[in-house]
Amino acid sequence: MSELETVQKPSNPAVWNNPKYRALFFQALLIAGLVYFFYSVVDNTLSNMESRGISTGFGFLTEKAGFGILQSLVQFNEDSSYGRTFIVGLVNTGLVAVLGIFMATLLGFGMGVARLSNNWLVAKLATVYIEIFRNIPLLLQIFFWYFAVLAGLPSARNSMSLGLGIEFNVRGLYLPGPVAEPGFLITVVAFIIGFIALLFMRQWARKRQDETGQQFPVGWSSLILLIGFPLVVFWASGMPMSIEYPVLKGFNFAGGIAVVPELLALVLALTIYTGAFIAETVRAGILAVDHGQTEASLALGLKRGQLMKLVIIPQAMRVIIPPLTSQYLNLTKNSSLATAIGYPDLVNVFMGTTLNQTGQAIEITAMTMAVYLTASLLISSVMNWYNKKMAIVER
Amino acid sequence: MPVNHKKSPSLPPPASEVGIVVWVKKNLFSTYANGVMSLAAIVLILLLLPPLLDWAFFSATWSGSNRADCNEDGACWIFIANRIDQVFYGFYPAELHWRPNLAGLLLIGLTIPLFIKSFHYKNWLGAFILIIYPFIAYFLIHGGSFGLEVVSTTKWGGLMLTLILSAVGIVASLPLGILLALGRRSKMPMFKSVCVVYIEFWRGIPLITVLFMASVMLPLFFPEGSDFDKLLRALIGITLFQSAYMAEVVRGGLQAIPKGQYEASEALGLNYPKSMGLIILPQALKLVIPGIVNTFIALFKDTTLVLIIGLFDLLAIINLALTDSEWLGFDDEGYVFAAFVFWVFCFAMSRYSIALEAKLHTGHKR
């Protein structure tokens, strides 16, 4: 017995051969290396900045900026501060990202499904679209739309009228804009109420179907609650809204909603480029659903539409969502290419003009990067949550 | 009565199943909805294709020397032809073009044996291309020794610069990416967290901010007096950025290797570097070659961003050509040509990646 114990007792390895101590040693080495690296970078930076006479700190954010910005959704004029330029850039970047994501998703899903269509011609057209636009650099596409297409449009005086008061010329796209009059708030409230009611209705309908098997026309009722109800309220409150049409004044149009060509080119290029990638993602997702699922649902007597909606898409979405997330992130990051054509996004306004005027490279770069990092983490966490919700619940 | 075991020849398919008309009926007009879509597609093609072909080929001007030779209705390709030297080499002196040409031919010549099945020294040749060749290419293109005249990097440009940026970016980011991927899977918490932070940081920010940082802030980070070449700054930025993406690709490969391989290599008594270098990485890297090619395509397209920090890659050269006062208004030709060049490269690489995937997939498909 005692003999066995002595045999089983492991020999004591030397300290430098003990994996535990080794790991500690290497990690300590790593930390020391990193500390040295960052120390020397910070030290160099500080002394470099001192010799160039650049002060550090965020005090510059409250100083007067003194330059104008092409397009701004928040109020901005030449008296606004540098801090305000950050907000303007942020909002403009957000605008491009949201518009781009929305349109690229529509285009991408459409093209992805089209590429798998039974119709040979439609499938080939979608393939041609995907293969062309996926393989051309985005920056080149932005330049193409901006300099080759939009810059070739007629001048404001010879503007193309696309009907319904829409004007399209070299200065951009001019849409009739709604102008809210007092009392419009009631309609907004009605819309919100309709939305909340819709959430409750869906939950109730699902519960009822689970319990009794009876289906409730969720789609139609949603439409009524979300659009019909606010419309009725809008009408009942006396239609407190007017529409303002763009009118030619001097050399340019005024009134309505003006979309500058920079924004147009950027959103167009982002949509077409990212749409091609999303289409591939969607195609891969749909192909990942076993063909037996299609056959089984056809055997159950589902119609083609029901087959897609109830069987294929819910399963395909699980495969599609993770790569779709990274496409959304790519689009958001790619929106920074705006700077190449002078659309006032975060990089152009804040990292460009503001940086050039103040020279606060470190602070401005850090703030800009922080925005993109936060957006990345935010989008990916929302998508992870959605992904978890859609994931297979296994026994 | 003897039974005839001879197989009778198969009958041709019924007439109602073959022929163009049947194919059209089946693939284009099987249902009403399908028919409407087909008609819409045909209309779309008829609207787009003939004017496009006419512009690019039939009415285009292919020869001539100046603006007056251009045909109004079609593309004027002499705009590109006049500047083809710049498009390929940037501002590289014309009498020295043989140097980048030689470097390119050398690379092509060295790469061909890699595609020959019966060639046995692929590993050595590959290592030569990755480790020794870059120095040869640098001495050839940059010069400065062996009696070659120095051509400063500010004169590099055009397609040559685009290729250099993407090639160096990919070759330099691969080892860094492998280390980061191994670090991210390390059991030591410090290594793991440092690698995770590094990867997520670079993946979370746009390349354009990286290039900005490389051109504005990199000089601040180093002791005073250390001066960096603009091209080198861009390369550092691109490599750091790309290595994070490469790390994720390699990590995918590492995760796909069954746990038994790790355990078996440990059981054989191999230490960490040996088990990774001899067992795990060769398998993992083979799995992710298509992923690496895809990263390369992305990088190749992304190199266009260097024009924002003032380097003259292919797109920047085209942009410059478009501002030539003698040749104003040829934006369509310029961008279509640049798009075509990029497209040919990217499309060829993506086809290659798909072919590789099919070839490499055999052993792992269930």
mmCIF file with all atom_site columns, N, CA, C and O in Angstrom, chain B residues 168-183:
data_model
loop_
_atom_site.group_PDB
_atom_site.id
_atom_site.type_symbol
_atom_site.label_atom_id
_atom_site.label_alt_id
_atom_site.label_comp_id
_atom_site.label_asym_id
_atom_site.label_entity_id
_atom_site.label_seq_id
_atom_site.pdbx_PDB_ins_code
_atom_site.Cartn_x
_atom_site.Cartn_y
_atom_site.Cartn_z
_atom_site.occupancy
_atom_site.B_iso_or_equiv
_atom_site.pdbx_formal_charge
_atom_site.auth_seq_id
_atom_site.auth_comp_id
_atom_site.auth_asym_id
_atom_site.auth_atom_id
_atom_site.pdbx_PDB_model_num
ATOM 1  N N  . VAL B 1 168 ? 1.657  43.194 -49.750 1.00 0.00 ? 168 VAL B N  1
ATOM 2  C CA . VAL B 1 168 ? 2.365  43.357 -48.479 1.00 0.00 ? 168 VAL B CA 1
ATOM 3  C C  . VAL B 1 168 ? 1.382  43.243 -47.319 1.00 0.00 ? 168 VAL B C  1
ATOM 4  O O  . VAL B 1 168 ? 1.662  42.586 -46.314 1.00 0.00 ? 168 VAL B O  1
ATOM 5  N N  . GLY B 1 169 ? 0.213  43.859 -47.482 1.00 0.00 ? 169 GLY B N  1
ATOM 6  C CA . GLY B 1 169 ? -0.795 43.800 -46.422 1.00 0.00 ? 169 GLY B CA 1
ATOM 7  C C  . GLY B 1 169 ? -1.137 42.366 -46.057 1.00 0.00 ? 169 GLY B C  1
ATOM 8  O O  . GLY B 1 169 ? -1.170 42.007 -44.884 1.00 0.00 ? 169 GLY B O  1
ATOM 9  N N  . ILE B 1 170 ? -1.337 41.539 -47.065 1.00 0.00 ? 170 ILE B N  1
ATOM 10 C CA . ILE B 1 170 ? -1.770 40.172 -46.770 1.00 0.00 ? 170 ILE B CA 1
ATOM 11 C C  . ILE B 1 170 ? -0.620 39.353 -46.202 1.00 0.00 ? 170 ILE B C  1
ATOM 12 O O  . ILE B 1 170 ? -0.785 38.610 -45.239 1.00 0.00 ? 170 ILE B O  1
ATOM 13 N N  . VAL B 1 171 ? 0.576  39.501 -46.779 1.00 0.00 ? 171 VAL B N  1
ATOM 14 C CA . VAL B 1 171 ? 1.706  38.681 -46.331 1.00 0.00 ? 171 VAL B CA 1
ATOM 15 C C  . VAL B 1 171 ? 2.118  39.068 -44.911 1.00 0.00 ? 171 VAL B C  1
ATOM 16 O O  . VAL B 1 171 ? 2.440  38.221 -44.084 1.00 0.00 ? 171 VAL B O  1
ATOM 17 N N  . ALA B 1 172 ? 2.080  40.368 -44.611 1.00 0.00 ? 172 ALA B N  1
ATOM 18 C CA . ALA B 1 172 ? 2.494  40.796 -43.280 1.00 0.00 ? 172 ALA B CA 1
ATOM 19 C C  . ALA B 1 172 ? 1.431  40.498 -42.243 1.00 0.00 ? 172 ALA B C  1
ATOM 20 O O  . ALA B 1 172 ? 1.750  40.257 -41.077 1.00 0.00 ? 172 ALA B O  1
ATOM 21 N N  . SER B 1 173 ? 0.161  40.512 -42.657 1.00 0.00 ? 173 SER B N  1
ATOM 22 C CA . SER B 1 173 ? -0.881 40.336 -41.648 1.00 0.00 ? 173 SER B CA 1
ATOM 23 C C  . SER B 1 173 ? -1.116 38.865 -41.321 1.00 0.00 ? 173 SER B C  1
ATOM 24 O O  . SER B 1 173 ? -1.676 38.548 -40.277 1.00 0.00 ? 173 SER B O  1
ATOM 25 N N  . LEU B 1 174 ? -0.658 37.958 -42.196 1.00 0.00 ? 174 LEU B N  1
ATOM 26 C CA . LEU B 1 174 ? -0.915 36.543 -41.935 1.00 0.00 ? 174 LEU B CA 1
ATOM 27 C C  . LEU B 1 174 ? -0.225 36.042 -40.663 1.00 0.00 ? 174 LEU B C  1
ATOM 28 O O  . LEU B 1 174 ? -0.901 35.490 -39.785 1.00 0.00 ? 174 LEU B O  1
ATOM 29 N N  . PRO B 1 175 ? 1.112  36.235 -40.508 1.00 0.00 ? 175 PRO B N  1
ATOM 30 C CA . PRO B 1 175 ? 1.730  35.743 -39.268 1.00 0.00 ? 175 PRO B CA 1
ATOM 31 C C  . PRO B 1 175 ? 1.157  36.409 -38.025 1.00 0.00 ? 175 PRO B C  1
ATOM 32 O O  . PRO B 1 175 ? 0.909  35.741 -37.018 1.00 0.00 ? 175 PRO B O  1
ATOM 33 N N  . LEU B 1 176 ? 0.916  37.731 -38.126 1.00 0.00 ? 176 LEU B N  1
ATOM 34 C CA . LEU B 1 176 ? 0.338  38.447 -36.991 1.00 0.00 ? 176 LEU B CA 1
ATOM 35 C C  . LEU B 1 176 ? -1.042 37.879 -36.657 1.00 0.00 ? 176 LEU B C  1
ATOM 36 O O  . LEU B 1 176 ? -1.394 37.673 -35.489 1.00 0.00 ? 176 LEU B O  1
ATOM 37 N N  . GLY B 1 177 ? -1.821 37.615 -37.711 1.00 0.00 ? 177 GLY B N  1
ATOM 38 C CA . GLY B 1 177 ? -3.163 37.075 -37.525 1.00 0.00 ? 177 GLY B CA 1
ATOM 39 C C  . GLY B 1 177 ? -3.122 35.701 -36.879 1.00 0.00 ? 177 GLY B C  1
ATOM 40 O O  . GLY B 1 177 ? -3.944 35.384 -36.016 1.00 0.00 ? 177 GLY B O  1
ATOM 41 N N  . ILE B 1 178 ? -2.155 34.867 -37.290 1.00 0.00 ? 178 ILE B N  1
ATOM 42 C CA . ILE B 1 178 ? -2.047 33.523 -36.706 1.00 0.00 ? 178 ILE B CA 1
ATOM 43 C C  . ILE B 1 178 ? -1.737 33.632 -35.215 1.00 0.00 ? 178 ILE B C  1
ATOM 44 O O  . ILE B 1 178 ? -2.369 32.977 -34.384 1.00 0.00 ? 178 ILE B O  1
ATOM 45 N N  . LEU B 1 179 ? -0.773 34.517 -34.871 1.00 0.00 ? 179 LEU B N  1
ATOM 46 C CA . LEU B 1 179 ? -0.430 34.692 -33.459 1.00 0.00 ? 179 LEU B CA 1
ATOM 47 C C  . LEU B 1 179 ? -1.640 35.165 -32.662 1.00 0.00 ? 179 LEU B C  1
ATOM 48 O O  . LEU B 1 179 ? -1.922 34.671 -31.571 1.00 0.00 ? 179 LEU B O  1
ATOM 49 N N  . LEU B 1 180 ? -2.393 36.123 -33.235 1.00 0.00 ? 180 LEU B N  1
ATOM 50 C CA . LEU B 1 180 ? -3.560 36.652 -32.526 1.00 0.00 ? 180 LEU B CA 1
ATOM 51 C C  . LEU B 1 180 ? -4.620 35.580 -32.344 1.00 0.00 ? 180 LEU B C  1
ATOM 52 O O  . LEU B 1 180 ? -5.247 35.481 -31.288 1.00 0.00 ? 180 LEU B O  1
ATOM 53 N N  . ALA B 1 181 ? -4.810 34.755 -33.389 1.00 0.00 ? 181 ALA B N  1
ATOM 54 C CA . ALA B 1 181 ? -5.820 33.703 -33.299 1.00 0.00 ? 181 ALA B CA 1
ATOM 55 C C  . ALA B 1 181 ? -5.425 32.702 -32.228 1.00 0.00 ? 181 ALA B C  1
ATOM 56 O O  . ALA B 1 181 ? -6.264 32.259 -31.424 1.00 0.00 ? 181 ALA B O  1
ATOM 57 N N  . LEU B 1 182 ? -4.136 32.320 -32.190 1.00 0.00 ? 182 LEU B N  1
ATOM 58 C CA . LEU B 1 182 ? -3.677 31.397 -31.151 1.00 0.00 ? 182 LEU B CA 1
ATOM 59 C C  . LEU B 1 182 ? -3.856 32.041 -29.783 1.00 0.00 ? 182 LEU B C  1
ATOM 60 O O  . LEU B 1 182 ? -4.286 31.391 -28.829 1.00 0.00 ? 182 LEU B O  1
ATOM 61 N N  . GLY B 1 183 ? -3.526 33.346 -29.699 1.00 0.00 ? 183 GLY B N  1
ATOM 62 C CA . GLY B 1 183 ? -3.658 34.046 -28.434 1.00 0.00 ? 183 GLY B CA 1
ATOM 63 C C  . GLY B 1 183 ? -5.097 34.082 -27.953 1.00 0.00 ? 183 GLY B C  1
ATOM 64 O O  . GLY B 1 183 ? -5.384 33.910 -26.772 1.00 0.00 ? 183 GLY B O  1
#
